[in-house]
Amino acid sequence: GENVEQHPSTLSVQEGDSAVIKCTYSDSASNYFPWYKQELGKRPQLIIDIRSNVGEKKDQRIAVTLNKTAKHFSLHITETQPEDSAVYFCAANSGAGSYQLTFGKGTKLSVIP
Amino acid sequence: DSGVTQTPKHLITATGQRVTLRCSPRSGDLSVYWYQQSLDQGLQFLIQYYNGEERAKGNILERFSAQQFPDLHSELNLSSLELGDSALYFCASSVELSDTGELFFGEGSRLTVL
């Protein structure tokens, strides 16, 4: 089955700096890579996703890049703000027709004012 | 508010007991997923239902079972509980049977086994 590794497990940045979280996946058939944000005590919420036919996607201060050859994808947050502090999870499916998302173990991002 | 409702929010029980967690998906969503979130383990996929039928199964223990009813709500049954079953159990729903769709999570049910 799919295996998703996520690094780092914790990340502290100064407000205004950029944050990068990296994930690798094992199943070459995976074609969907979402990122979820979970604030303390809250439910995970989708913040951005990318499909395998695209190399990069941006949404305001958030961007995701995908390297299918190397089987890794990354989340980039620019101009970080205190409200970006949360746990971020990457995930991957197991290809077309797979309804199971495999999540990474999460990255706790702390933005220091 | 995601529109996904989970009950109970908190549950404390003893080892060996059985509990049932309930989930009502967003209006119109036919797919329901169950995930377990333990410390240091991220979100572990348990099982998925679509319109009453089981569609995908993850690392769900034999002591656990689930079903989706005709009104589309779902229940996760956990039996012969062990200390290690203590976790936050999330239900999520999506509009359709899709391998690339957004999951809408409920607030979770926190289970503590003493």
PDB file of C-alpha atoms in Angstrom:
ATOM      1  CA  GLY A   1       0.000   0.000   0.000  1.00  0.00           C
ATOM      2  CA  GLU A   2       0.847   3.667  -0.136  1.00  0.00           C
ATOM      3  CA  ASN A   3       3.366   5.056   2.363  1.00  0.00           C
ATOM      4  CA  VAL A   4       3.677   8.799   2.933  1.00  0.00           C
ATOM      5  CA  GLU A   5       6.635  10.290   4.806  1.00  0.00           C
ATOM      6  CA  GLN A   6       6.449  13.899   6.005  1.00  0.00           C
ATOM      7  CA  HIS A   7       9.240  16.182   7.220  1.00  0.00           C
ATOM      8  CA  PRO A   8       9.903  17.996   9.441  1.00  0.00           C
ATOM      9  CA  SER A   9       7.681  16.941  12.320  1.00  0.00           C
ATOM     10  CA  THR A  10       7.986  20.399  13.894  1.00  0.00           C
ATOM     11  CA  LEU A  11       8.879  23.728  12.354  1.00  0.00           C
ATOM     12  CA  SER A  12       9.269  27.154  13.930  1.00  0.00           C
ATOM     13  CA  VAL A  13       9.571  30.287  11.833  1.00  0.00           C
ATOM     14  CA  GLN A  14       9.516  34.002  12.483  1.00  0.00           C
ATOM     15  CA  GLU A  15       6.467  35.873  11.336  1.00  0.00           C
ATOM     16  CA  GLY A  16       6.955  36.993   7.759  1.00  0.00           C
ATOM     17  CA  ASP A  17       9.382  34.215   6.886  1.00  0.00           C
ATOM     18  CA  SER A  18       8.594  31.285   4.588  1.00  0.00           C
ATOM     19  CA  ALA A  19       7.850  27.726   5.652  1.00  0.00           C
ATOM     20  CA  VAL A  20       8.385  24.588   3.604  1.00  0.00           C
ATOM     21  CA  ILE A  21       7.043  21.129   4.415  1.00  0.00           C
ATOM     22  CA  LYS A  22       8.083  18.116   2.351  1.00  0.00           C
ATOM     23  CA  CYS A  23       6.457  14.763   1.699  1.00  0.00           C
ATOM     24  CA  THR A  24       7.444  11.669  -0.195  1.00  0.00           C
ATOM     25  CA  TYR A  25       5.160   8.884  -1.365  1.00  0.00           C
ATOM     26  CA  SER A  26       5.790   5.332  -2.448  1.00  0.00           C
ATOM     27  CA  ASP A  27       3.022   4.402  -4.899  1.00  0.00           C
ATOM     28  CA  SER A  28       3.821   5.564  -8.428  1.00  0.00           C
ATOM     29  CA  ALA A  29       0.118   5.231  -9.292  1.00  0.00           C
ATOM     30  CA  SER A  30      -0.837   8.021  -6.853  1.00  0.00           C
ATOM     31  CA  ASN A  31      -2.405  10.927  -8.701  1.00  0.00           C
ATOM     32  CA  TYR A  32      -3.901  13.187  -6.033  1.00  0.00           C
ATOM     33  CA  PHE A  33      -2.028  15.030  -3.289  1.00  0.00           C
ATOM     34  CA  PRO A  34      -4.005  17.198  -0.860  1.00  0.00           C
ATOM     35  CA  TRP A  35      -2.802  19.196   2.114  1.00  0.00           C
ATOM     36  CA  TYR A  36      -4.918  19.580   5.234  1.00  0.00           C
ATOM     37  CA  LYS A  37      -4.527  22.083   8.060  1.00  0.00           C
ATOM     38  CA  GLN A  38      -5.604  21.199  11.582  1.00  0.00           C
ATOM     39  CA  GLU A  39      -5.713  23.951  14.171  1.00  0.00           C
ATOM     40  CA  LEU A  40      -5.486  22.988  17.809  1.00  0.00           C
ATOM     41  CA  GLY A  41      -8.621  21.136  18.871  1.00  0.00           C
ATOM     42  CA  LYS A  42     -10.231  21.539  15.480  1.00  0.00           C
ATOM     43  CA  ARG A  43     -11.002  19.345  12.498  1.00  0.00           C
ATOM     44  CA  PRO A  44      -8.639  18.983   9.518  1.00  0.00           C
ATOM     45  CA  GLN A  45      -9.525  21.243   6.604  1.00  0.00           C
ATOM     46  CA  LEU A  46      -8.319  21.113   3.023  1.00  0.00           C
ATOM     47  CA  ILE A  47      -6.121  24.087   2.141  1.00  0.00           C
ATOM     48  CA  ILE A  48      -4.766  23.118  -1.252  1.00  0.00           C
ATOM     49  CA  ASP A  49      -4.423  20.072  -3.477  1.00  0.00           C
ATOM     50  CA  ILE A  50      -2.626  19.095  -6.640  1.00  0.00           C
ATOM     51  CA  ARG A  51      -3.203  16.448  -9.253  1.00  0.00           C
ATOM     52  CA  SER A  52      -0.478  14.498 -10.985  1.00  0.00           C
ATOM     53  CA  ASN A  53      -0.878  16.271 -14.311  1.00  0.00           C
ATOM     54  CA  VAL A  54       0.257  19.559 -12.747  1.00  0.00           C
ATOM     55  CA  GLY A  55       3.686  20.482 -11.385  1.00  0.00           C
ATOM     56  CA  GLU A  56       2.743  23.487  -9.277  1.00  0.00           C
ATOM     57  CA  LYS A  57      -0.330  25.196  -7.898  1.00  0.00           C
ATOM     58  CA  LYS A  58      -0.646  28.474  -6.028  1.00  0.00           C
ATOM     59  CA  ASP A  59      -3.347  30.024  -3.910  1.00  0.00           C
ATOM     60  CA  GLN A  60      -2.363  33.395  -2.458  1.00  0.00           C
ATOM     61  CA  ARG A  61       0.406  32.723   0.106  1.00  0.00           C
ATOM     62  CA  ILE A  62       0.250  28.952  -0.303  1.00  0.00           C
ATOM     63  CA  ALA A  63       1.795  26.870  -3.056  1.00  0.00           C
ATOM     64  CA  VAL A  64       2.313  23.183  -3.645  1.00  0.00           C
ATOM     65  CA  THR A  65       4.883  21.612  -5.958  1.00  0.00           C
ATOM     66  CA  LEU A  66       4.938  18.046  -7.225  1.00  0.00           C
ATOM     67  CA  ASN A  67       7.843  16.042  -8.621  1.00  0.00           C
ATOM     68  CA  LYS A  68       6.411  12.799  -9.938  1.00  0.00           C
ATOM     69  CA  THR A  69       9.755  11.396 -10.974  1.00  0.00           C
ATOM     70  CA  ALA A  70      11.162  11.746  -7.483  1.00  0.00           C
ATOM     71  CA  LYS A  71       7.785  11.010  -5.874  1.00  0.00           C
ATOM     72  CA  HIS A  72       7.798  14.006  -3.607  1.00  0.00           C
ATOM     73  CA  PHE A  73       5.642  17.057  -3.096  1.00  0.00           C
ATOM     74  CA  SER A  74       6.014  20.138  -0.951  1.00  0.00           C
ATOM     75  CA  LEU A  75       3.923  22.832   0.681  1.00  0.00           C
ATOM     76  CA  HIS A  76       5.265  26.372   0.644  1.00  0.00           C
ATOM     77  CA  ILE A  77       3.809  29.111   2.824  1.00  0.00           C
ATOM     78  CA  THR A  78       5.138  32.612   2.263  1.00  0.00           C
ATOM     79  CA  GLU A  79       4.861  35.664   4.512  1.00  0.00           C
ATOM     80  CA  THR A  80       3.790  33.504   7.429  1.00  0.00           C
ATOM     81  CA  GLN A  81       1.371  34.889   9.990  1.00  0.00           C
ATOM     82  CA  PRO A  82       0.546  33.731  13.532  1.00  0.00           C
ATOM     83  CA  GLU A  83      -2.749  32.292  12.291  1.00  0.00           C
ATOM     84  CA  ASP A  84      -0.760  29.888  10.112  1.00  0.00           C
ATOM     85  CA  SER A  85       0.283  28.083  13.292  1.00  0.00           C
ATOM     86  CA  ALA A  86      -1.270  24.615  13.084  1.00  0.00           C
ATOM     87  CA  VAL A  87      -0.510  21.014  12.197  1.00  0.00           C
ATOM     88  CA  TYR A  88      -0.276  20.400   8.474  1.00  0.00           C
ATOM     89  CA  PHE A  89      -0.865  16.984   6.929  1.00  0.00           C
ATOM     90  CA  CYS A  90       0.052  15.890   3.451  1.00  0.00           C
ATOM     91  CA  ALA A  91      -1.752  12.960   1.856  1.00  0.00           C
ATOM     92  CA  ALA A  92      -1.776  10.833  -1.259  1.00  0.00           C
ATOM     93  CA  ASN A  93      -4.262   8.488  -2.830  1.00  0.00           C
ATOM     94  CA  SER A  94      -3.256   5.210  -4.461  1.00  0.00           C
ATOM     95  CA  GLY A  95      -4.151   6.023  -8.014  1.00  0.00           C
ATOM     96  CA  ALA A  96      -7.275   6.182 -10.091  1.00  0.00           C
ATOM     97  CA  GLY A  97     -10.166   4.421  -8.442  1.00  0.00           C
ATOM     98  CA  SER A  98      -8.585   4.481  -5.001  1.00  0.00           C
ATOM     99  CA  TYR A  99     -10.750   6.194  -2.426  1.00  0.00           C
ATOM    100  CA  GLN A 100      -8.284   5.774   0.390  1.00  0.00           C
ATOM    101  CA  LEU A 101      -6.094   8.713   1.339  1.00  0.00           C
ATOM    102  CA  THR A 102      -2.874   7.932   3.170  1.00  0.00           C
ATOM    103  CA  PHE A 103      -1.777  10.801   5.390  1.00  0.00           C
ATOM    104  CA  GLY A 104       1.660  11.778   6.578  1.00  0.00           C
ATOM    105  CA  LYS A 105       2.203  12.083  10.325  1.00  0.00           C
ATOM    106  CA  GLY A 106       1.916  15.836  10.292  1.00  0.00           C
ATOM    107  CA  THR A 107       4.090  18.903  10.767  1.00  0.00           C
ATOM    108  CA  LYS A 108       3.459  21.231  13.675  1.00  0.00           C
ATOM    109  CA  LEU A 109       4.151  24.737  12.421  1.00  0.00           C
ATOM    110  CA  SER A 110       4.677  27.518  14.930  1.00  0.00           C
ATOM    111  CA  VAL A 111       4.874  31.087  13.671  1.00  0.00           C
ATOM    112  CA  ILE A 112       6.591  33.315  16.202  1.00  0.00           C
ATOM    113  CA  PRO A 113       5.326  36.914  16.252  1.00  0.00           C
TER     114      PRO A 113
ATOM    115  CA  ASP B   1     -18.840  24.331  10.398  1.00  0.00           C
ATOM    116  CA  SER B   2     -18.242  21.544   7.863  1.00  0.00           C
ATOM    117  CA  GLY B   3     -21.792  20.209   8.054  1.00  0.00           C
ATOM    118  CA  VAL B   4     -20.564  16.820   9.281  1.00  0.00           C
ATOM    119  CA  THR B   5     -21.922  15.965  12.721  1.00  0.00           C
ATOM    120  CA  GLN B   6     -20.309  13.494  15.076  1.00  0.00           C
ATOM    121  CA  THR B   7     -21.564  12.250  18.414  1.00  0.00           C
ATOM    122  CA  PRO B   8     -20.544  11.915  21.128  1.00  0.00           C
ATOM    123  CA  LYS B   9     -17.789  14.536  21.289  1.00  0.00           C
ATOM    124  CA  HIS B  10     -16.164  12.867  24.265  1.00  0.00           C
ATOM    125  CA  LEU B  11     -16.454   9.353  25.610  1.00  0.00           C
ATOM    126  CA  ILE B  12     -14.712   7.721  28.553  1.00  0.00           C
ATOM    127  CA  THR B  13     -15.048   4.008  29.053  1.00  0.00           C
ATOM    128  CA  ALA B  14     -13.227   1.000  30.460  1.00  0.00           C
ATOM    129  CA  THR B  15     -11.199  -1.733  28.836  1.00  0.00           C
ATOM    130  CA  GLY B  16     -13.283  -4.558  27.466  1.00  0.00           C
ATOM    131  CA  GLN B  17     -16.293  -2.367  26.811  1.00  0.00           C
ATOM    132  CA  ARG B  18     -18.035  -1.585  23.529  1.00  0.00           C
ATOM    133  CA  VAL B  19     -18.910   1.848  22.161  1.00  0.00           C
ATOM    134  CA  THR B  20     -20.663   3.233  19.116  1.00  0.00           C
ATOM    135  CA  LEU B  21     -19.677   6.454  17.404  1.00  0.00           C
ATOM    136  CA  ARG B  22     -22.151   8.142  15.136  1.00  0.00           C
ATOM    137  CA  CYS B  23     -21.687  10.354  12.096  1.00  0.00           C
ATOM    138  CA  SER B  24     -24.108  12.332   9.978  1.00  0.00           C
ATOM    139  CA  PRO B  25     -22.561  13.458   6.688  1.00  0.00           C
ATOM    140  CA  ARG B  26     -23.153  16.785   4.973  1.00  0.00           C
ATOM    141  CA  SER B  27     -26.487  17.045   3.275  1.00  0.00           C
ATOM    142  CA  GLY B  28     -26.224  15.378  -0.122  1.00  0.00           C
ATOM    143  CA  ASP B  29     -22.914  13.615   0.526  1.00  0.00           C
ATOM    144  CA  LEU B  30     -23.041   9.911  -0.212  1.00  0.00           C
ATOM    145  CA  SER B  31     -19.517   8.938   0.858  1.00  0.00           C
ATOM    146  CA  VAL B  32     -18.502   8.543   4.487  1.00  0.00           C
ATOM    147  CA  TYR B  33     -14.988   7.870   5.749  1.00  0.00           C
ATOM    148  CA  TRP B  34     -13.695   6.990   9.202  1.00  0.00           C
ATOM    149  CA  TYR B  35     -10.217   7.967  10.392  1.00  0.00           C
ATOM    150  CA  GLN B  36      -8.396   7.364  13.654  1.00  0.00           C
ATOM    151  CA  GLN B  37      -6.020  10.012  14.968  1.00  0.00           C
ATOM    152  CA  SER B  38      -3.603   8.979  17.695  1.00  0.00           C
ATOM    153  CA  LEU B  39      -0.670  10.942  19.052  1.00  0.00           C
ATOM    154  CA  ASP B  40       2.303  10.618  16.680  1.00  0.00           C
ATOM    155  CA  GLN B  41       0.313   8.544  14.205  1.00  0.00           C
ATOM    156  CA  GLY B  42      -1.390  11.141  12.104  1.00  0.00           C
ATOM    157  CA  LEU B  43      -4.660  10.214  10.470  1.00  0.00           C
ATOM    158  CA  GLN B  44      -5.130   6.501   9.892  1.00  0.00           C
ATOM    159  CA  PHE B  45      -7.780   5.486   7.381  1.00  0.00           C
ATOM    160  CA  LEU B  46     -10.183   2.902   8.736  1.00  0.00           C
ATOM    161  CA  ILE B  47     -13.039   2.403   6.294  1.00  0.00           C
ATOM    162  CA  GLN B  48     -15.171   4.084   3.641  1.00  0.00           C
ATOM    163  CA  TYR B  49     -18.810   3.680   2.645  1.00  0.00           C
ATOM    164  CA  TYR B  50     -20.657   4.940  -0.375  1.00  0.00           C
ATOM    165  CA  ASN B  51     -24.434   4.974  -0.450  1.00  0.00           C
ATOM    166  CA  GLY B  52     -24.639   2.164   2.064  1.00  0.00           C
ATOM    167  CA  GLU B  53     -21.948  -0.070   0.628  1.00  0.00           C
ATOM    168  CA  GLU B  54     -18.412  -0.605   1.875  1.00  0.00           C
ATOM    169  CA  ARG B  55     -15.976   0.692  -0.761  1.00  0.00           C
ATOM    170  CA  ALA B  56     -12.535   0.732   0.820  1.00  0.00           C
ATOM    171  CA  LYS B  57     -10.965  -0.736   3.901  1.00  0.00           C
ATOM    172  CA  GLY B  58      -7.813   0.371   5.663  1.00  0.00           C
ATOM    173  CA  ASN B  59      -6.086  -0.965   8.733  1.00  0.00           C
ATOM    174  CA  ILE B  60      -9.294  -1.484  10.653  1.00  0.00           C
ATOM    175  CA  LEU B  61      -9.078  -3.975  13.475  1.00  0.00           C
ATOM    176  CA  GLU B  62     -11.406  -6.967  13.534  1.00  0.00           C
ATOM    177  CA  ARG B  63     -12.784  -5.636  16.839  1.00  0.00           C
ATOM    178  CA  PHE B  64     -14.037  -2.594  14.924  1.00  0.00           C
ATOM    179  CA  SER B  65     -16.935  -2.556  12.515  1.00  0.00           C
ATOM    180  CA  ALA B  66     -18.930   0.079  10.719  1.00  0.00           C
ATOM    181  CA  GLN B  67     -21.997   0.513   8.607  1.00  0.00           C
ATOM    182  CA  GLN B  68     -23.837   3.183   6.670  1.00  0.00           C
ATOM    183  CA  PHE B  69     -27.594   3.280   6.964  1.00  0.00           C
ATOM    184  CA  PRO B  70     -30.228   4.124   4.312  1.00  0.00           C
ATOM    185  CA  ASP B  71     -30.439   7.686   5.630  1.00  0.00           C
ATOM    186  CA  LEU B  72     -26.655   7.867   4.978  1.00  0.00           C
ATOM    187  CA  HIS B  73     -25.585   8.286   8.583  1.00  0.00           C
ATOM    188  CA  SER B  74     -22.811   5.961   9.668  1.00  0.00           C
ATOM    189  CA  GLU B  75     -21.809   4.255  12.874  1.00  0.00           C
ATOM    190  CA  LEU B  76     -18.421   2.957  13.958  1.00  0.00           C
ATOM    191  CA  ASN B  77     -18.580   0.185  16.535  1.00  0.00           C
ATOM    192  CA  LEU B  78     -15.542  -0.465  18.697  1.00  0.00           C
ATOM    193  CA  SER B  79     -15.599  -3.568  20.895  1.00  0.00           C
ATOM    194  CA  SER B  80     -13.359  -5.293  23.427  1.00  0.00           C
ATOM    195  CA  LEU B  81     -11.719  -1.931  23.933  1.00  0.00           C
ATOM    196  CA  GLU B  82      -8.050  -1.700  24.828  1.00  0.00           C
ATOM    197  CA  LEU B  83      -6.026   1.186  26.231  1.00  0.00           C
ATOM    198  CA  GLY B  84      -4.434   1.649  22.816  1.00  0.00           C
ATOM    199  CA  ASP B  85      -7.812   2.389  21.247  1.00  0.00           C
ATOM    200  CA  SER B  86      -7.828   5.765  22.975  1.00  0.00           C
ATOM    201  CA  ALA B  87      -7.794   8.257  20.132  1.00  0.00           C
ATOM    202  CA  LEU B  88      -9.701  10.905  18.268  1.00  0.00           C
ATOM    203  CA  TYR B  89     -12.017   9.326  15.713  1.00  0.00           C
ATOM    204  CA  PHE B  90     -12.950  11.474  12.750  1.00  0.00           C
ATOM    205  CA  CYS B  91     -15.706  10.985  10.292  1.00  0.00           C
ATOM    206  CA  ALA B  92     -15.485  12.713   6.928  1.00  0.00           C
ATOM    207  CA  SER B  93     -17.817  12.918   3.983  1.00  0.00           C
ATOM    208  CA  SER B  94     -17.574  13.809   0.331  1.00  0.00           C
ATOM    209  CA  VAL B  95     -20.051  14.528  -2.397  1.00  0.00           C
ATOM    210  CA  GLU B  96     -19.446  11.559  -4.581  1.00  0.00           C
ATOM    211  CA  LEU B  97     -17.336   8.498  -5.083  1.00  0.00           C
ATOM    212  CA  SER B  98     -14.161  10.173  -6.222  1.00  0.00           C
ATOM    213  CA  ASP B  99     -10.490   9.451  -5.874  1.00  0.00           C
ATOM    214  CA  THR B 100      -9.658  13.156  -5.954  1.00  0.00           C
ATOM    215  CA  GLY B 101     -12.349  14.842  -3.918  1.00  0.00           C
ATOM    216  CA  GLU B 102     -12.214  17.075  -0.853  1.00  0.00           C
ATOM    217  CA  LEU B 103     -13.023  15.434   2.444  1.00  0.00           C
ATOM    218  CA  PHE B 104     -15.138  17.391   4.914  1.00  0.00           C
ATOM    219  CA  PHE B 105     -14.276  16.331   8.438  1.00  0.00           C
ATOM    220  CA  GLY B 106     -16.463  16.414  11.496  1.00  0.00           C
ATOM    221  CA  GLU B 107     -15.202  17.698  14.832  1.00  0.00           C
ATOM    222  CA  GLY B 108     -14.292  14.199  15.956  1.00  0.00           C
ATOM    223  CA  SER B 109     -15.170  11.914  18.841  1.00  0.00           C
ATOM    224  CA  ARG B 110     -12.504  11.667  21.507  1.00  0.00           C
ATOM    225  CA  LEU B 111     -12.434   8.208  23.036  1.00  0.00           C
ATOM    226  CA  THR B 112     -10.592   7.569  26.279  1.00  0.00           C
ATOM    227  CA  VAL B 113     -10.238   3.988  27.437  1.00  0.00           C
ATOM    228  CA  LEU B 114      -9.240   3.600  31.086  1.00  0.00           C
TER     229      LEU B 114
END
